[in-house]
PDB file of C-alpha atoms and ligand atoms in Angstrom:
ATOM      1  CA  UNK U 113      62.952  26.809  39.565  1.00 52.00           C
ATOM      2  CA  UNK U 114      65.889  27.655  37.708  1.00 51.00           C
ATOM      3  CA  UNK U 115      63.966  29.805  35.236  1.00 47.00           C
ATOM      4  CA  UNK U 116      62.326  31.417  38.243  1.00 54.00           C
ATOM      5  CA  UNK U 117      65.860  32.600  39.322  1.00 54.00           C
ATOM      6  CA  UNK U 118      67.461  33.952  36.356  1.00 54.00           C
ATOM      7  CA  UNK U 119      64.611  36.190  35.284  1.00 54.00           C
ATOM      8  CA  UNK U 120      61.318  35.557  36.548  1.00 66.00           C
ATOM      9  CA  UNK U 121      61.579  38.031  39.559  1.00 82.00           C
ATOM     10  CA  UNK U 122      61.647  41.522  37.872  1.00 89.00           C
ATOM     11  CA  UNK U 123      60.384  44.550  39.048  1.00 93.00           C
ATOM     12  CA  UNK U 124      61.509  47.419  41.211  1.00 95.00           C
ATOM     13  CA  UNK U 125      62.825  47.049  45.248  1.00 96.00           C
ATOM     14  CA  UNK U 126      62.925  50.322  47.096  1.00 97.00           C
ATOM     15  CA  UNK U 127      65.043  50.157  50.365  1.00 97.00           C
ATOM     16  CA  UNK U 128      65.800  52.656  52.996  1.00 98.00           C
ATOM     17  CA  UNK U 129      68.343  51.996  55.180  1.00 97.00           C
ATOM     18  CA  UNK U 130      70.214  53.704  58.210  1.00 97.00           C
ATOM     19  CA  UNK U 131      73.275  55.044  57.706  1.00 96.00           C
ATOM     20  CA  UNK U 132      75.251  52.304  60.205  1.00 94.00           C
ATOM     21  CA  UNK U 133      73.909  49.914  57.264  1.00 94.00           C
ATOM     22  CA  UNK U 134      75.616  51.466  54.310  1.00 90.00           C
ATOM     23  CA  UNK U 135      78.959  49.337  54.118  1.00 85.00           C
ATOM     24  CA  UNK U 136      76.887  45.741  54.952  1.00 89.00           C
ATOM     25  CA  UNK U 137      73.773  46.648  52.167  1.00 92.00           C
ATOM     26  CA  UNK U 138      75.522  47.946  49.246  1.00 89.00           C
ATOM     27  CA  UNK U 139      77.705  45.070  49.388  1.00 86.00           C
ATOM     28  CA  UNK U 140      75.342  42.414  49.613  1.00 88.00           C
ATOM     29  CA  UNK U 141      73.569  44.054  46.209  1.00 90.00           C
ATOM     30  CA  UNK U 142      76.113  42.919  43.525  1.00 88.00           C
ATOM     31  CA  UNK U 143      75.533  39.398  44.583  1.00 91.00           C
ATOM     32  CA  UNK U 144      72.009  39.692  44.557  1.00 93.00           C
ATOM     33  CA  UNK U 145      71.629  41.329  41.664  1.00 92.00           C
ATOM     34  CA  UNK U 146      73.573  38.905  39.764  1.00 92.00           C
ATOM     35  CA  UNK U 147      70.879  36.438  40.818  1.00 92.00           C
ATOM     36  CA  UNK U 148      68.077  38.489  40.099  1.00 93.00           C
ATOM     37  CA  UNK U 149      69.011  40.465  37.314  1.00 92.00           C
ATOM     38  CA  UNK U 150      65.037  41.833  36.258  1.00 93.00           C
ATOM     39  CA  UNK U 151      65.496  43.508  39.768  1.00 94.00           C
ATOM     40  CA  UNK U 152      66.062  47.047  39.656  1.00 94.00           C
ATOM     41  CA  UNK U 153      66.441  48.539  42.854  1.00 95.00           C
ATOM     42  CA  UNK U 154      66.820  52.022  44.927  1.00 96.00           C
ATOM     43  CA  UNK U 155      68.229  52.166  47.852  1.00 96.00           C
ATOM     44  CA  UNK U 156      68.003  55.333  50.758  1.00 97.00           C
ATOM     45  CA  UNK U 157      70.375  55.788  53.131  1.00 97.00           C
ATOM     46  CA  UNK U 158      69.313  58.168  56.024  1.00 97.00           C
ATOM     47  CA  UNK U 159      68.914  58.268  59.351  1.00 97.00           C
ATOM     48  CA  UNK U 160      66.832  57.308  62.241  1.00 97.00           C
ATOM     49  CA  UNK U 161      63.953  59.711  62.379  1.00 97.00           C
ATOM     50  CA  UNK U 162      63.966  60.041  58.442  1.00 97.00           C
ATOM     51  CA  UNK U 163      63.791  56.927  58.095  1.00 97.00           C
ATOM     52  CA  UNK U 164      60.522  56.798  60.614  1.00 97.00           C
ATOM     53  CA  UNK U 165      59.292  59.409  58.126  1.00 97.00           C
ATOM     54  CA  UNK U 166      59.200  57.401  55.034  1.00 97.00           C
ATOM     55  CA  UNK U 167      57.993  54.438  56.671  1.00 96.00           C
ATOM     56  CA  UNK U 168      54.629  56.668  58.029  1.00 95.00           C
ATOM     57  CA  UNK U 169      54.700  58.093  54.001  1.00 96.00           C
ATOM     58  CA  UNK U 170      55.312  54.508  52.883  1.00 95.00           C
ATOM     59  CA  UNK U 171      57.808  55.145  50.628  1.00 97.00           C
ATOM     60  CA  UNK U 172      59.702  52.020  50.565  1.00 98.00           C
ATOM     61  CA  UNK U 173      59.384  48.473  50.450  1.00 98.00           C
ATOM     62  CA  UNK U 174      61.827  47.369  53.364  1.00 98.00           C
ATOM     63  CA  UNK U 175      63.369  49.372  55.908  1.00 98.00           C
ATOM     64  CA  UNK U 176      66.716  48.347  57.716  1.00 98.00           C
ATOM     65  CA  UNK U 177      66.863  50.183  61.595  1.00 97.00           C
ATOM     66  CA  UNK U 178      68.599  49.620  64.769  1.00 96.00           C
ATOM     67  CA  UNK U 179      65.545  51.021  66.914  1.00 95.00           C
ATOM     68  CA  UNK U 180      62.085  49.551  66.192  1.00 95.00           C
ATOM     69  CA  UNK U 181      59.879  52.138  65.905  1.00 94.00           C
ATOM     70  CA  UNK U 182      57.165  52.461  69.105  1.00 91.00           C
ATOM     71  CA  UNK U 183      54.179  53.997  67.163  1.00 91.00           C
ATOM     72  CA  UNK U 184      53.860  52.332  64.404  1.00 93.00           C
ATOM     73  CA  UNK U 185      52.649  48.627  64.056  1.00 95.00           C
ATOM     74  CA  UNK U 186      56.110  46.813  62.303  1.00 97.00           C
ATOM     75  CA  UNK U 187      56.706  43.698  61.513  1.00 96.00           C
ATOM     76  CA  UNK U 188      60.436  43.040  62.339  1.00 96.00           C
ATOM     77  CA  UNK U 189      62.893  40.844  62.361  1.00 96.00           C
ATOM     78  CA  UNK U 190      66.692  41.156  63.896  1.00 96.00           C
ATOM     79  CA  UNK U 191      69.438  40.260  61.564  1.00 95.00           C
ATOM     80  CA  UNK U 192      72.868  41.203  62.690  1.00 94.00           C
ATOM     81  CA  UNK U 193      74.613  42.643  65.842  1.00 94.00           C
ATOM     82  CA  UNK U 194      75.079  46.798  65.420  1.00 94.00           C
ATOM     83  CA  UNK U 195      77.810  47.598  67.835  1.00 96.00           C
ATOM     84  CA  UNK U 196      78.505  51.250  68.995  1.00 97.00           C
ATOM     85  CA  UNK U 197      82.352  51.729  70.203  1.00 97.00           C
ATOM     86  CA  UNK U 198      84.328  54.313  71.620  1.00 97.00           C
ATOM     87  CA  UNK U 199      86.443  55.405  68.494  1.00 97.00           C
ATOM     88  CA  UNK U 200      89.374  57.200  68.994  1.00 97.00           C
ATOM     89  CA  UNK U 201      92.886  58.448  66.922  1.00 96.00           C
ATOM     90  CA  UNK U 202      95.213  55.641  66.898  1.00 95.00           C
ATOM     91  CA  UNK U 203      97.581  56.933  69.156  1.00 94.00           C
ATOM     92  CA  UNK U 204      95.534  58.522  71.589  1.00 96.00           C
ATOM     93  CA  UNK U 205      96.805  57.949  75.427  1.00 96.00           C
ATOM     94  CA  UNK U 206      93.853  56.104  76.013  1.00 97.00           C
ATOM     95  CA  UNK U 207      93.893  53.697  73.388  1.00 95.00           C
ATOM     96  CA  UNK U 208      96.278  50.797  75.802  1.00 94.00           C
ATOM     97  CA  UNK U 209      94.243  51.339  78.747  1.00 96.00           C
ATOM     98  CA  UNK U 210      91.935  48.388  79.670  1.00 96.00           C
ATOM     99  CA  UNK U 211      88.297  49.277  81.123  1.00 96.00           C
ATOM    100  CA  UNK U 212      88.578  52.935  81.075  1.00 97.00           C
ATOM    101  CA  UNK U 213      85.525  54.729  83.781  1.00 98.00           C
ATOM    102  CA  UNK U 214      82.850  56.293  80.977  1.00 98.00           C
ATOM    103  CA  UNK U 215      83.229  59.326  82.994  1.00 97.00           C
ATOM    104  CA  UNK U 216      86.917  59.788  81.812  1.00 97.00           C
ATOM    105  CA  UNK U 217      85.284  60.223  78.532  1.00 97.00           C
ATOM    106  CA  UNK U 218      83.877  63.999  79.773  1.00 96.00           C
ATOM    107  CA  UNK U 219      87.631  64.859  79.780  1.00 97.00           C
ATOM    108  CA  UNK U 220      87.846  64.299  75.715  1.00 97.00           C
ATOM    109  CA  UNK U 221      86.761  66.260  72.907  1.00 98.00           C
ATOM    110  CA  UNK U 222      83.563  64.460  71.858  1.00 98.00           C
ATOM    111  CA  UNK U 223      82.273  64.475  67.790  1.00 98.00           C
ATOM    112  CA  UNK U 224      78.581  64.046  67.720  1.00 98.00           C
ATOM    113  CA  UNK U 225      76.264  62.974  65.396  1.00 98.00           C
ATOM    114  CA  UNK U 226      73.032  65.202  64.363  1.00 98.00           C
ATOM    115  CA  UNK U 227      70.074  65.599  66.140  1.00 97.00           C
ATOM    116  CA  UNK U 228      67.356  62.346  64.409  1.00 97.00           C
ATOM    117  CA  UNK U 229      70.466  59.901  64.499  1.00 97.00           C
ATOM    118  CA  UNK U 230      69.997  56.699  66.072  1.00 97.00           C
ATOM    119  CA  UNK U 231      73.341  56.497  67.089  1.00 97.00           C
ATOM    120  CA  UNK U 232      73.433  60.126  68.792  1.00 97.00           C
ATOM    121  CA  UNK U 233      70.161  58.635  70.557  1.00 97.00           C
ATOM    122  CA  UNK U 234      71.519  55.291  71.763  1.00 97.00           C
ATOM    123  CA  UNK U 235      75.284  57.341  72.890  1.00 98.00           C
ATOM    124  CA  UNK U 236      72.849  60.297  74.888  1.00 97.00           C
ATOM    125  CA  UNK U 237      70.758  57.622  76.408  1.00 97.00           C
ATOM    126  CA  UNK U 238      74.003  55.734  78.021  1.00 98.00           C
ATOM    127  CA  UNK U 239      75.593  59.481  79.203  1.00 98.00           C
ATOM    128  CA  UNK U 240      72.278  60.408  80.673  1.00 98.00           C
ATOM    129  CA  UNK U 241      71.733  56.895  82.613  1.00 97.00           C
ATOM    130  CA  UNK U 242      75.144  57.864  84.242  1.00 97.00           C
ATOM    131  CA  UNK U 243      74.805  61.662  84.518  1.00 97.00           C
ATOM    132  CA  UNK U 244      77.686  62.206  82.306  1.00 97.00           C
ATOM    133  CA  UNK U 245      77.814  65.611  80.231  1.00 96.00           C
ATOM    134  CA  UNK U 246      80.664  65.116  77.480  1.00 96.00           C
ATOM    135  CA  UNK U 247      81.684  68.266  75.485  1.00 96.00           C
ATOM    136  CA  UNK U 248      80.448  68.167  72.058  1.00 97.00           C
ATOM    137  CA  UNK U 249      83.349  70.019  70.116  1.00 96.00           C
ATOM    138  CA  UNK U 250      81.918  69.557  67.010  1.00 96.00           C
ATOM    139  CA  UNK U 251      78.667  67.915  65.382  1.00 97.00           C
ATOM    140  CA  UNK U 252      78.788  66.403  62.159  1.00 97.00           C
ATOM    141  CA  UNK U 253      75.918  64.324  59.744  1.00 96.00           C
ATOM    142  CA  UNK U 254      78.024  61.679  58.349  1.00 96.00           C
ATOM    143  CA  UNK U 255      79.225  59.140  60.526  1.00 96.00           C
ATOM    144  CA  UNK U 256      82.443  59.127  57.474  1.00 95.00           C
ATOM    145  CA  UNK U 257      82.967  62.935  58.204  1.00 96.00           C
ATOM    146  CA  UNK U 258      83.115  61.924  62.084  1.00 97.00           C
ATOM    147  CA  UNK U 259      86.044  59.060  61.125  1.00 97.00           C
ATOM    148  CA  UNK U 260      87.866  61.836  59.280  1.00 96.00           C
ATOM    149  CA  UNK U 261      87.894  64.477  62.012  1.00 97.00           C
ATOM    150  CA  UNK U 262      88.983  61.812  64.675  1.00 97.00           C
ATOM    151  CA  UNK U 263      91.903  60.673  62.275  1.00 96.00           C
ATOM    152  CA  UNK U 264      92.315  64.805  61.687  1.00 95.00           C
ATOM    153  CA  UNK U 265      93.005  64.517  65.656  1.00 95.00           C
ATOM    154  CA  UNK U 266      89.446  66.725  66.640  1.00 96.00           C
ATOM    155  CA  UNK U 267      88.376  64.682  68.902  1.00 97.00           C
ATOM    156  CA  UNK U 268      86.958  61.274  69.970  1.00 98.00           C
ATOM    157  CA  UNK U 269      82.904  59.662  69.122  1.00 98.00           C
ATOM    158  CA  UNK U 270      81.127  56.736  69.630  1.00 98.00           C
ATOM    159  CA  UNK U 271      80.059  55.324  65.970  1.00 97.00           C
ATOM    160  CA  UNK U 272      78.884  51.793  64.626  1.00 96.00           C
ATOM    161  CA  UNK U 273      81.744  49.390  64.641  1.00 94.00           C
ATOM    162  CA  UNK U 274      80.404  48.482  61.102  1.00 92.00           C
ATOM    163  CA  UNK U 275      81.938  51.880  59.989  1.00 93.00           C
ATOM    164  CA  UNK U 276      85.228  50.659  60.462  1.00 91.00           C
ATOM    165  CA  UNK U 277      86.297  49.126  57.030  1.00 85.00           C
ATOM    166  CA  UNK U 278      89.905  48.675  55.406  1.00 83.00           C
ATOM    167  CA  UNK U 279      90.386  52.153  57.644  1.00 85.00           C
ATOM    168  CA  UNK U 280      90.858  50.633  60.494  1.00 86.00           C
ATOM    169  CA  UNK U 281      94.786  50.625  61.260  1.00 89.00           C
ATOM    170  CA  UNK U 282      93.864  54.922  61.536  1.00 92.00           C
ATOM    171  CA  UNK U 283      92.014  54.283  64.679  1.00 96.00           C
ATOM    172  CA  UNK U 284      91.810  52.587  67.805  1.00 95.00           C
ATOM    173  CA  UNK U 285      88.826  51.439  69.726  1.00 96.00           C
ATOM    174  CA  UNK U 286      88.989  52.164  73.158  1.00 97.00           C
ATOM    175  CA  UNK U 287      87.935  49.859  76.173  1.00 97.00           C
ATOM    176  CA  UNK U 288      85.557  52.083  78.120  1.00 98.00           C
ATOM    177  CA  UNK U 289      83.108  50.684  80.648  1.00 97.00           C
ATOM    178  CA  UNK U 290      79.382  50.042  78.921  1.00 97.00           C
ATOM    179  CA  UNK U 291      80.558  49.621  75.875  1.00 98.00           C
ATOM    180  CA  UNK U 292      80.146  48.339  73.463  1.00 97.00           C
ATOM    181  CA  UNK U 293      76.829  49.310  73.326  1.00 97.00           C
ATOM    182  CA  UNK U 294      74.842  46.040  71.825  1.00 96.00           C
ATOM    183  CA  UNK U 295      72.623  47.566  69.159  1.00 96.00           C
ATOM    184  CA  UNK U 296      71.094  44.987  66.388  1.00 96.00           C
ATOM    185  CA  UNK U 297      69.805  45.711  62.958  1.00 96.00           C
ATOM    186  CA  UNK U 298      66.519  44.616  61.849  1.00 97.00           C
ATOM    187  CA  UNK U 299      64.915  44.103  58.822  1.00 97.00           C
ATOM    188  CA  UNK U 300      61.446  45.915  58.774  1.00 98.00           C
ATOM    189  CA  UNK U 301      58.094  46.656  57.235  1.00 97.00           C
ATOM    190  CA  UNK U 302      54.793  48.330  58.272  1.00 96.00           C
ATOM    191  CA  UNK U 303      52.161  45.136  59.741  1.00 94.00           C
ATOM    192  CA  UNK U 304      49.347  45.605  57.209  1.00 89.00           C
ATOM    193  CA  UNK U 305      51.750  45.757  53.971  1.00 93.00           C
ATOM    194  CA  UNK U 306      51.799  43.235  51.919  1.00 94.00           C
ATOM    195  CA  UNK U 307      55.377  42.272  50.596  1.00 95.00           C
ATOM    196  CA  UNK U 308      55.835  42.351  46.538  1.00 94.00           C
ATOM    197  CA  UNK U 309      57.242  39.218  45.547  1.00 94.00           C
ATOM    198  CA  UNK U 310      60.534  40.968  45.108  1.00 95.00           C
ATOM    199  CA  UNK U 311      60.362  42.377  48.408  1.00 96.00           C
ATOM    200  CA  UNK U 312      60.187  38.919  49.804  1.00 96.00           C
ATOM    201  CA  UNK U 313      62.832  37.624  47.744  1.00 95.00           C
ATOM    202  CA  UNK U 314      65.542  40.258  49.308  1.00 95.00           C
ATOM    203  CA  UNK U 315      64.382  39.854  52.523  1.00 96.00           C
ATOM    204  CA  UNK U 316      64.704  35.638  52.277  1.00 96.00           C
ATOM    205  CA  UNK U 317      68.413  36.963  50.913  1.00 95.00           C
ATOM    206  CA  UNK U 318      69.514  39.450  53.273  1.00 95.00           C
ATOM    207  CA  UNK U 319      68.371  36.936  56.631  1.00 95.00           C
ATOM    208  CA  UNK U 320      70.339  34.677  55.170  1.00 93.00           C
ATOM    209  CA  UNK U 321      73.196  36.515  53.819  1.00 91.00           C
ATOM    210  CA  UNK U 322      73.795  37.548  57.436  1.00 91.00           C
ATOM    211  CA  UNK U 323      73.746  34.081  58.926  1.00 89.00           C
ATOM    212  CA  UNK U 324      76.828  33.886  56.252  1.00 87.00           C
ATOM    213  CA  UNK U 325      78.071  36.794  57.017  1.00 82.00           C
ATOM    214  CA  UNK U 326      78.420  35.861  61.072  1.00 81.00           C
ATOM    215  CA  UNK U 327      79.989  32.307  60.261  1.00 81.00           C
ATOM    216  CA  UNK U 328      82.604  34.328  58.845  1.00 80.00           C
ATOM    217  CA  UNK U 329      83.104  37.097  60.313  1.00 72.00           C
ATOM    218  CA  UNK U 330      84.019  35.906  64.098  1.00 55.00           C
ATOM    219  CA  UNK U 331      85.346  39.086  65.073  1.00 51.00           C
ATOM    220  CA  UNK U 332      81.818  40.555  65.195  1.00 45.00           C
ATOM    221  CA  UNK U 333      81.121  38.729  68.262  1.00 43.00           C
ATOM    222  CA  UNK U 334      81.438  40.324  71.702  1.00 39.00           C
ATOM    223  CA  UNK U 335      83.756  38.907  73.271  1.00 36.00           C
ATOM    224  CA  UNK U 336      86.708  39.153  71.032  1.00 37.00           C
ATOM    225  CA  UNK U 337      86.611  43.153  70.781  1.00 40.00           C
ATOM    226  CA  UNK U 338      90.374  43.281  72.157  1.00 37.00           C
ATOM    227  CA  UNK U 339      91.664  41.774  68.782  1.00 35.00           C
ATOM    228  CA  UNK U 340      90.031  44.557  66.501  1.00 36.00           C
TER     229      UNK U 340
HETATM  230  P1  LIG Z 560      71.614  56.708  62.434  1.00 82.46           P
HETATM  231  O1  LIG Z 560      71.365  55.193  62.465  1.00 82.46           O
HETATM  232  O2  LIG Z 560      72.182  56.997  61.077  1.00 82.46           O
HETATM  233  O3  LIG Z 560      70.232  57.308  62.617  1.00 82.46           O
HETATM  234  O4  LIG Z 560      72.543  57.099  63.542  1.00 82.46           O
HETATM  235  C1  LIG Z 560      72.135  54.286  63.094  1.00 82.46           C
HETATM  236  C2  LIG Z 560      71.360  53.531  64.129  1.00 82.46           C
HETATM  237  O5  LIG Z 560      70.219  53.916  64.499  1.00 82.46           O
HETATM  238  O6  LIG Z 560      71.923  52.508  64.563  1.00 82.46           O
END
């Protein structure tokens, strides 16, 4: 057993992940790699619809999403809550009001992610259920570049709370009505693929490095938003 962790597992893991995941996964790979040390691994970070795209060209061993994909036949399994929230500069006038109406958000500059995100899908599909147009000022590919033009005063946008890192006394997270909107992330691979040994081992890792992760990490569940 012990021989079996320090060495045994070698090989190559190939991950693509969305870009939401890109604080949580690197992270978790130091650890991980200390325990597996034959593992080398590469690791994509895209979004939504490229990520559909490597998964038809099966390019990867393990795919981490928000949205499971409706076409293809997945095996999935949901790992950790992916919470979009209204971010907004720190001092913006909104930013002590308590359940703002999401139609006072048409009244704000709005930063949008590109057409194939996940996230611009999941914000467009809450505006259209209420009818609400917001005008897109600017629209950027990076949900970082989006944090920098809200702290650069541009405007406000509606990101993964999981983007908000040692950053977060530049912005404030406003309480607007719908939100948060409860995204998870799963941990996916195509039905008839048969996971590599090392394939299995990270997945085994990440489940359970999440269950850690949520013990503690109490802020990440929904009803303690105001403290953020
Ligand atoms: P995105 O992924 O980079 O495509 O916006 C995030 C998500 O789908 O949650």
């Amino acid at each position: 057993k012990v021989a079996d962790l320090k060495g045994l597992k070698q090989g190559q893991l190939k991950l693509a992940v969305i870009t939401t995941a890109k604080y949580f996964v690197p992270r978790l790979l130091g650890p991980f790699c200390q325990l597996y040390p034959g593992i080398d691994i590469s690791l994509q970070v895209t979004n939504h619809e490229r990520i559909l795209e490597r998964m038809i060209n099966n390019l990867d061993d393990l795919y981490i999403m928000s949205q499971v994909p409706e076409n293809i036949d997945v095996n999935c399994q949901p790992f950790l809550d992916n919470p979009l929230v209204v971010f907004a500069p720190v001092n913006h006038p909104l930013a002590k009001e308590k359940n703002i109406p999401i139609e006072r958000l048409a009244q704000e500059a709005f930063i949008m992610r590109e057409p194939g995100s996940g996230t611009r899908r999941a914000i467009q599909s809450l505006f259209d259920k209420h009818e609400l147009t917001v005008k897109v000022k600017l629209e950027l590919g990076s949900n970082e570049a989006i944090k920098q033009a809200i702290a650069g005063g541009l405007g406000i946008s509606v990101l993964s709370r999981h983007t908000l890192t040692s950053d977060s006394s530049e912005f404030s997270i406003l309480d607007v009505e719908h939100f948060p909107i409860k995204r998870t992330w799963y941990i996916v691979y195509p039905s008839g693929k048969q996971l590599s040994i090392v394939a299995r081992t990270y997945y085994d890792y990440l489940i359970n490095a999440a269950k850690n992760f949520i013990e503690q990490n109490t802020s990440f569940s929904w009803g303690t938003f105001e403290q953020l």
